[in-house]
C-alpha cells in the first residue's frame, strides 16, 4: 500500500456523457420535483442544513474522547495505550482530534458513512487517514465487508475491514448507512428553491413592484432603450427609491406582491423546521427562537444532548471498541466521550446539586472540585453519611455479636 496516495481525496472527474449528468453539473436534475439537483455540497448551501451540520459536528468535536481501562470495579484512563493519543490528541499528522471528530460527524450528516484507512504498526493502529465517502463502495463478500476504494488516479482496490474503519448511521442492510440528504432531497430542494425565489424577487425589486403604462405605441428602438434604461437605473435593491424620469405619456402604476410571492416566507419557515427535524436539532440552535422561551430553553438543550448527540457518540464509541481495538483488548478497554460539560446547568443550580450530593454522601468535596476542574483540597475526600439514615444502635450491637 502506497501511503503517499492516502488523503481525503475525491473520485476522478466523471465524463458528462448523458443529458442527466449535464443537467446535474449545471445545478439541475431529474431527482426532485423542483428540478434542482440535490447533492451534499449543494445541500450545505442551504443555511439550515449548514447550521444543523455545523452544530452537530462542532458539538461532538469539542467533547474529549478518551480510552479507559477496566480494573475490577474501577476504571482509569489508559494513557499508556497507543490508541489513547489518537482519540484525544491527534489521529494523524495533519489533523487534531477535534477536527477529526467534526469531519466524521459531518460525513455522517451529509453522506451517512465515514471511512478512514488504518495505518498499523505491529498490529496496532498508529494513524487514521480519512477517505472521501464518495470514493468507497462497501459490499459483503461471504458475509465479510469488502470496501472498493477508488484512488485519486482512478485505480480501484478492494480493502478489508482490517484496513478500513467504517462508521455508519442508521442502516437497512447492516453495512451501508442511510444518506440523510438523499432521503430528504425533496425537503432540501424545496428549501433551495424558496431561497432562489426570494433572491430573484428582491433582485428584480422595481420590476415586480409596478408596471409602466402608456396609451401611445412605442417603436422597437424606443422600447429597447426604455427597457435598458429602466433595468440599469431602477432594477435591484441598490436602485430602490430612485426618482423616475418618464416621457411620452408613460405612467407608473404600483403593484403589490401577490399572495404566492408573499407566502414563500412561510414556506421557508416550514422548510427550516422540516430540516431541523431530519437532524433532530432544536430550532433555537440554528437561530430560530420563535418557539423558545425562558422556561423551555434549558430542556431543549438537554434534549439536544440526549436525543441528538448521544446517538452519534455511542455509535462512534462502539465502532472504536470494535474496529480499532485488538481482539485481546476488547472488553478490557473502552472509549468514552465526556458529555458532562454539555449537561451542566447554570452556576447556581450546579452548586446546589453539588451540595445535595455531598450531604447525601454521593460525592465528596474533591469529586465536585474535580468536576469544576479545581485542584483537590486536604480533607476533601471524606464521604458524609446523614445521621438520620444510619442503622439503629441496637441493630449495630446485634450485628457485632453475630459477627
C-alpha positions as MATLAB code, in Angstrom:
seq = 'XXXXXXXXXXXXXXXXXXXXXXXXXXXXXXXXXXXXXXXXXXXXXXXXXXXXXXXXXXXXXXXXXXXXXXXXXXXXXXXXXXXXXXXXXXXXXXXXXXXXXXXXXXXXXXXXXXXXXXXXXXXXXXXXXXXXXXXXXXXXXXXXXXXXXXXXXXXXXXXXXXXXXXXXXXXXXXXXXXXXXXXXXXXXXXXXXXXXXXXXXXXXXXXXXXXXXXXXXXXXXXXXXXXXXXXXXXXXXXXXXXXXXXXXXXXXXXXXXXXXXXXXXXXXXXXXXXXXXXXXXXXXXXXXXXXXXXXXXXXXXXXXXXXXXXXXXXXXXXXXXXXXXXXXXXXXXXXXXXXXXXXXXXXXXXXXXXXXXXXXXXXXXXXXXXXXXXXXXXXXXXXXXXXXXXXXXXXXXXXXXXX';
ca = [
       0.000    0.000    0.000;
       1.424    3.363   -1.053;
       0.666    5.679    1.865;
       1.546    8.703   -0.271;
      -1.764    8.429   -2.100;
      -3.786    8.269    1.116;
      -5.598   11.515    1.816;
      -9.116   12.872    1.870;
      -9.391   12.510   -1.880;
     -12.212   12.705   -4.386;
     -13.015   10.494   -7.316;
     -11.719   11.409  -10.747;
     -13.993   13.837  -12.658;
     -16.878   11.958  -14.233;
     -17.437   12.205  -18.002;
     -20.608   14.186  -18.793;
     -21.961   11.872  -21.492;
     -25.707   11.929  -20.743;
     -28.312   14.714  -20.510;
     -28.904   13.835  -16.856;
     -25.224   14.243  -15.946;
     -25.023   17.542  -17.844;
     -28.118   18.851  -16.049;
     -26.719   17.858  -12.669;
     -23.393   19.542  -13.469;
     -25.124   22.889  -14.023;
     -27.325   22.533  -10.944;
     -30.464   20.838  -12.219;
     -31.592   17.237  -12.204;
     -34.451   14.817  -12.505;
     -34.397   13.503   -8.936;
     -36.639   16.192   -7.368;
     -39.957   17.758   -8.328;
     -38.439   21.248   -8.223;
     -35.862   20.265  -10.841;
     -32.993   21.169   -8.528;
     -30.180   18.631   -8.246;
     -29.500   17.986   -4.576;
     -26.028   16.837   -3.598;
     -24.235   17.028   -0.281;
     -22.305   20.105   -1.412;
     -25.392   21.885   -2.713;
     -27.371   20.991    0.407;
     -24.748   22.771    2.519;
     -25.596   25.968    0.618;
     -28.933   25.953    2.434;
     -28.379   27.838    5.674;
     -30.472   25.459    7.802;
     -28.584   22.376    6.590;
     -25.267   24.146    7.145;
     -26.382   25.232   10.631;
     -27.561   21.746   11.641;
     -24.424   20.016   10.356;
     -22.221   22.620   11.994;
     -23.883   22.484   15.415;
     -23.793   18.665   15.448;
     -20.196   18.322   14.246;
     -18.804   21.114   16.413;
     -20.681   19.872   19.494;
     -19.126   16.422   19.105;
     -15.735   17.884   18.171;
     -15.418   19.879   21.379;
     -16.076   16.837   23.597;
     -12.974   14.962   24.803;
     -12.830   11.311   23.801;
     -10.626    9.119   25.970;
      -9.689    5.478   26.235;
     -10.313    3.830   29.603;
      -9.070    0.605   31.144;
     -11.258   -1.534   33.380;
      -9.603   -2.632   36.612;
     -12.094   -4.695   38.560;
     -14.940   -2.413   39.586;
     -12.948    0.745   38.881;
     -11.722    2.402   35.735;
      -8.771    4.597   34.846;
      -7.540    6.475   31.803;
      -5.453    4.160   29.616;
      -2.776    6.769   28.924;
      -0.148    4.124   28.171;
      -2.216    2.555   25.372;
      -1.165    3.612   21.871;
      -4.752    4.325   20.859;
      -5.157    6.924   23.624;
      -3.363    9.836   21.851;
      -5.154    9.057   18.576;
      -8.545    9.583   20.213;
      -7.706   12.512   22.462;
      -4.876   14.411   20.734;
      -4.350   13.740   17.006;
      -5.400   10.779   14.811;
      -2.830   11.681   12.132;
      -0.079   14.195   11.452;
      -2.279   16.903    9.914;
      -5.487   16.883   11.979;
      -6.349   17.489   15.602;
      -8.799   15.232   17.391;
     -11.432   17.990   17.266;
     -11.079   18.404   13.501;
     -11.237   14.646   13.019;
     -14.466   14.220   15.032;
     -16.032   17.215   13.283;
     -15.236   15.697    9.882;
     -16.591   12.318   10.975;
     -19.938   13.738   12.094;
     -20.197   15.981    9.023;
     -19.748   12.917    6.791;
     -22.453   11.056    8.734;
     -24.822   14.022    8.389;
     -24.210   14.516    4.664;
     -23.317   11.015    3.420;
     -24.402    8.572    6.132;
     -20.951    6.931    6.184;
     -17.416    7.759    7.287;
     -14.306    5.837    6.232;
     -10.707    6.032    7.403;
      -7.670    3.997    6.414;
      -5.979    2.318    9.390;
      -2.201    2.644    9.349;
      -0.937   -0.159   11.581;
       2.402   -0.818   13.237;
       2.905   -4.261   14.827;
      -0.841   -4.878   14.711;
      -1.847   -1.648   16.496;
      -3.463    1.347   14.819;
      -0.929    4.160   14.519;
      -2.847    6.589   12.293;
      -6.336    7.161   10.916;
      -6.473    8.745    7.456;
      -9.953    9.908    6.335;
     -11.270    8.864    2.935;
     -13.935   10.666    0.904;
     -17.131    8.566    1.246;
     -17.838    9.118   -2.461;
     -14.686    7.100   -3.248;
     -15.738    3.988   -1.319;
     -18.305    1.318   -2.186;
     -18.888   -1.212    0.613;
     -20.158   -4.694   -0.184;
     -20.472   -8.060    1.524;
     -18.456  -10.996    0.203;
     -19.153  -14.257    2.041;
     -20.577  -12.186    4.920;
     -17.345  -10.210    5.182;
     -17.231   -6.455    4.440;
     -15.110   -5.508    1.436;
     -14.524   -1.870    0.511;
     -13.888   -0.965   -3.114;
     -11.816    2.230   -2.966;
     -11.277    4.453   -5.997;
      -7.946    6.223   -5.707;
      -7.201    9.700   -6.983;
      -5.586    8.333  -10.142;
      -8.727    6.320  -10.971;
      -7.326    2.948   -9.895;
      -9.588    0.715   -7.803;
      -8.605   -1.552   -4.951;
     -10.520   -3.849   -2.590;
      -9.673   -3.387    1.087;
     -10.832   -5.422    4.059;
     -12.414   -4.447    7.351;
      -8.979   -4.829    8.924;
      -7.764   -1.905    6.781;
     -10.831    0.369    6.765;
     -12.536    1.912    9.794;
     -16.201    2.357    8.909;
     -18.699    4.388   10.971;
     -22.273    4.487    9.677;
     -25.647    5.917   10.592;
     -28.987    4.123   10.519;
     -28.744    1.212    8.098;
     -31.232   -1.080    6.380;
     -28.759   -3.770    5.300;
     -26.292   -3.699    8.194;
     -23.479   -2.268    6.073;
     -24.469    0.922    4.243;
     -25.553    3.921    6.295;
     -28.568    5.829    5.001;
     -27.753    9.164    3.409;
     -29.960   11.833    5.093;
     -29.631   14.210    2.133;
     -30.693   11.546   -0.375;
     -33.765   10.555    1.643;
     -34.732   14.173    2.374;
     -33.822   15.605   -1.024;
     -37.353   16.904   -1.685;
     -37.339   18.953    1.536;
     -33.840   20.274    0.796;
     -34.653   21.057   -2.843;
     -37.783   22.962   -1.798;
     -35.687   24.961    0.673;
     -33.162   25.771   -2.071;
     -35.976   26.677   -4.471;
     -37.585   29.094   -1.999;
     -34.193   30.705   -1.372;
     -33.716   31.190   -5.110;
     -37.260   32.539   -5.446;
     -36.606   35.109   -2.706;
     -33.289   36.130   -4.264;
     -34.878   36.666   -7.669;
     -37.799   38.507   -6.104;
     -35.560   41.049   -4.393;
     -33.127   41.221   -7.307;
     -35.933   42.399   -9.573;
     -37.193   44.857   -6.924;
     -38.690   47.618   -9.048;
     -39.962   45.374  -11.835;
     -42.096   43.245   -9.512;
     -43.487   46.285   -7.676;
     -45.241   48.039  -10.577;
     -45.789   48.467  -14.318;
     -45.150   51.235  -16.865;
     -48.254   52.170  -18.853;
     -48.875   54.455  -21.857;
     -51.610   54.923  -24.436;
     -49.050   55.513  -27.182;
     -47.374   52.828  -29.247;
     -43.650   52.573  -28.679;
     -41.345   51.782  -31.562;
     -38.956   48.867  -31.174;
     -35.878   51.128  -30.681;
     -37.785   53.232  -28.122;
     -38.968   50.107  -26.294;
     -35.458   48.621  -26.195;
     -33.982   51.928  -24.997;
     -36.622   52.270  -22.284;
     -36.155   48.672  -21.159;
     -32.374   49.003  -20.960;
     -32.548   52.341  -19.170;
     -35.119   51.074  -16.677;
     -33.134   47.909  -15.858;
     -29.919   49.872  -15.343;
     -31.393   52.694  -13.244;
     -34.268   51.141  -11.312;
     -33.839   47.349  -11.059;
     -32.449   45.778   -7.875;
     -32.108   46.861   -4.274;
     -29.247   49.284   -4.973;
     -31.514   51.349   -7.255;
     -34.560   51.300   -4.975;
     -36.338   54.625   -4.307;
     -34.577   56.456   -7.142;
     -36.783   59.095   -8.860;
     -38.101   58.139  -12.299;
     -37.948   60.366  -15.375;
     -40.841   59.335  -17.645;
     -41.577   60.516  -21.187;
     -44.126   60.014  -23.969;
     -47.028   59.914  -21.532;
     -45.649   56.976  -19.538;
     -47.290   56.389  -16.189;
     -46.035   54.252  -13.264;
     -48.658   52.051  -11.610;
     -47.557   50.365   -8.330;
     -48.491   46.703   -7.915;
     -48.303   44.924   -4.572;
     -46.878   41.423   -4.185;
     -49.376   38.667   -4.803;
     -50.179   36.031   -2.223;
     -47.916   33.442   -3.873;
     -44.874   35.748   -3.649;
     -45.653   36.677   -0.054;
     -46.327   33.103    1.058;
     -42.788   31.949    0.279;
     -41.645   33.395    3.618;
     -43.959   30.993    5.456;
     -42.734   28.182    3.219;
     -39.137   28.981    4.160;
     -40.024   28.822    7.862;
     -41.711   25.455    7.377;
     -38.745   24.044    5.447;
     -36.400   25.224    8.170;
     -38.368   23.241   10.760;
     -38.506   20.221    8.443;
     -34.729   20.130    8.043;
     -34.248   20.582   11.792;
     -36.493   17.531   12.233;
     -34.294   15.493    9.865;
     -31.241   16.104   12.062;
     -33.186   16.294   15.354;
     -31.671   19.708   16.084;
     -33.778   22.106   18.191;
     -34.656   25.144   16.029;
     -33.202   27.582   18.565;
     -29.719   26.207   17.825;
     -29.992   27.411   14.207;
     -31.160   30.914   15.208;
     -34.899   30.169   15.188;
     -36.088   31.438   18.574;
     -39.729   31.682   17.549;
     -40.894   28.951   19.947;
     -38.133   29.237   22.540;
     -38.962   30.585   25.988;
     -37.079   31.038   29.254;
     -38.940   28.029   30.675;
     -38.154   25.541   27.902;
     -34.764   26.617   26.525;
     -32.831   24.553   29.098;
     -34.917   21.444   28.446;
     -34.412   21.898   24.699;
     -30.671   21.932   25.305;
     -30.841   18.729   27.372;
     -32.992   17.123   24.688;
     -30.371   18.028   22.085;
     -27.667   16.231   24.090;
     -29.745   13.146   24.900;
     -31.516   12.578   21.594;
     -29.309   14.294   19.002;
     -25.719   13.925   20.190;
     -25.778   10.729   22.264;
     -26.753    8.513   19.261;
     -23.711    9.831   17.376;
     -21.442    9.468   20.423;
     -22.447    5.871   21.192;
     -22.196    4.965   17.515;
     -18.616    6.238   17.362;
     -17.658    4.689   20.719;
     -18.905    1.266   19.638;
     -17.003    1.419   16.364;
     -13.829    2.407   18.238;
     -14.239   -0.572   20.558;
     -14.883   -2.970   17.685;
     -12.835   -1.547   14.822;
      -9.749   -0.016   16.425;
      -9.002   -2.161   19.482;
      -7.271   -5.502   19.094;
      -9.358   -8.581   19.848;
      -7.468   -9.261   23.084;
      -8.099   -5.666   24.278;
     -11.834   -5.702   23.646;
     -13.725   -5.814   26.938;
     -10.682   -4.619   28.853;
     -10.520   -1.176   27.238;
     -13.298    1.080   26.009;
     -13.669    4.598   24.611;
     -15.941    7.269   26.039;
     -16.901   10.839   25.135;
     -17.325   13.140   28.112;
     -20.644   14.913   27.508;
     -20.837   16.164   31.093;
     -19.882   19.716   30.127;
     -22.972   19.977   27.897;
     -25.271   18.742   30.668;
     -24.084   21.216   33.284;
     -26.645   23.847   34.227;
     -26.054   27.379   35.425;
     -23.631   28.056   38.304;
     -26.341   28.362   40.980;
     -28.133   25.135   40.003;
     -24.827   23.302   39.678;
     -23.608   24.277   43.132;
     -26.973   23.417   44.682;
     -26.786   19.924   43.175;
     -23.204   19.566   44.443;
     -24.394   20.479   47.935;
     -27.087   17.798   47.869;
     -24.658   15.206   46.516;
     -22.134   15.990   49.305;
     -24.773   15.949   52.068;
     -26.114   12.577   50.919;
     -22.650   11.070   50.588;
     -22.887   10.590   46.836;
     -19.884   12.821   46.095;
     -17.006   14.138   48.148;
     -15.933   17.797   48.030;
     -12.925   16.808   45.957;
     -15.184   14.970   43.494;
     -17.104   18.200   42.984;
     -13.881   20.221   42.682;
     -12.668   17.779   40.049;
     -15.857   18.314   38.039;
     -15.155   22.060   38.188;
     -11.507   21.447   37.153;
     -10.190   22.644   40.514;
      -7.279   21.194   42.490;
      -8.216   18.902   45.425;
      -8.016   20.217   48.982;
      -6.834   18.500   52.143;
      -9.587   16.528   53.864;
     -11.849   16.773   50.831;
     -12.035   13.037   50.143;
     -14.450   12.288   53.007;
     -17.908   10.979   52.106;
     -20.552   12.139   54.563;
     -23.307    9.915   55.930;
     -26.564   11.567   57.124;
     -27.205   10.781   60.789;
     -30.894   10.130   60.233;
     -30.008    7.442   57.683;
     -27.744    5.318   59.938;
     -28.894    1.982   61.377;
     -30.311    1.773   64.929;
     -27.615    1.464   67.642;
     -29.094   -1.814   68.934;
     -29.097   -3.189   65.414;
     -25.380   -2.440   65.142;
     -24.798   -4.194   68.502;
     -26.679   -7.278   67.398;
     -24.668   -7.330   64.189;
     -21.392   -7.200   66.155;
     -22.482  -10.087   68.433;
     -23.384  -12.262   65.461;
     -20.026  -11.434   63.866;
];
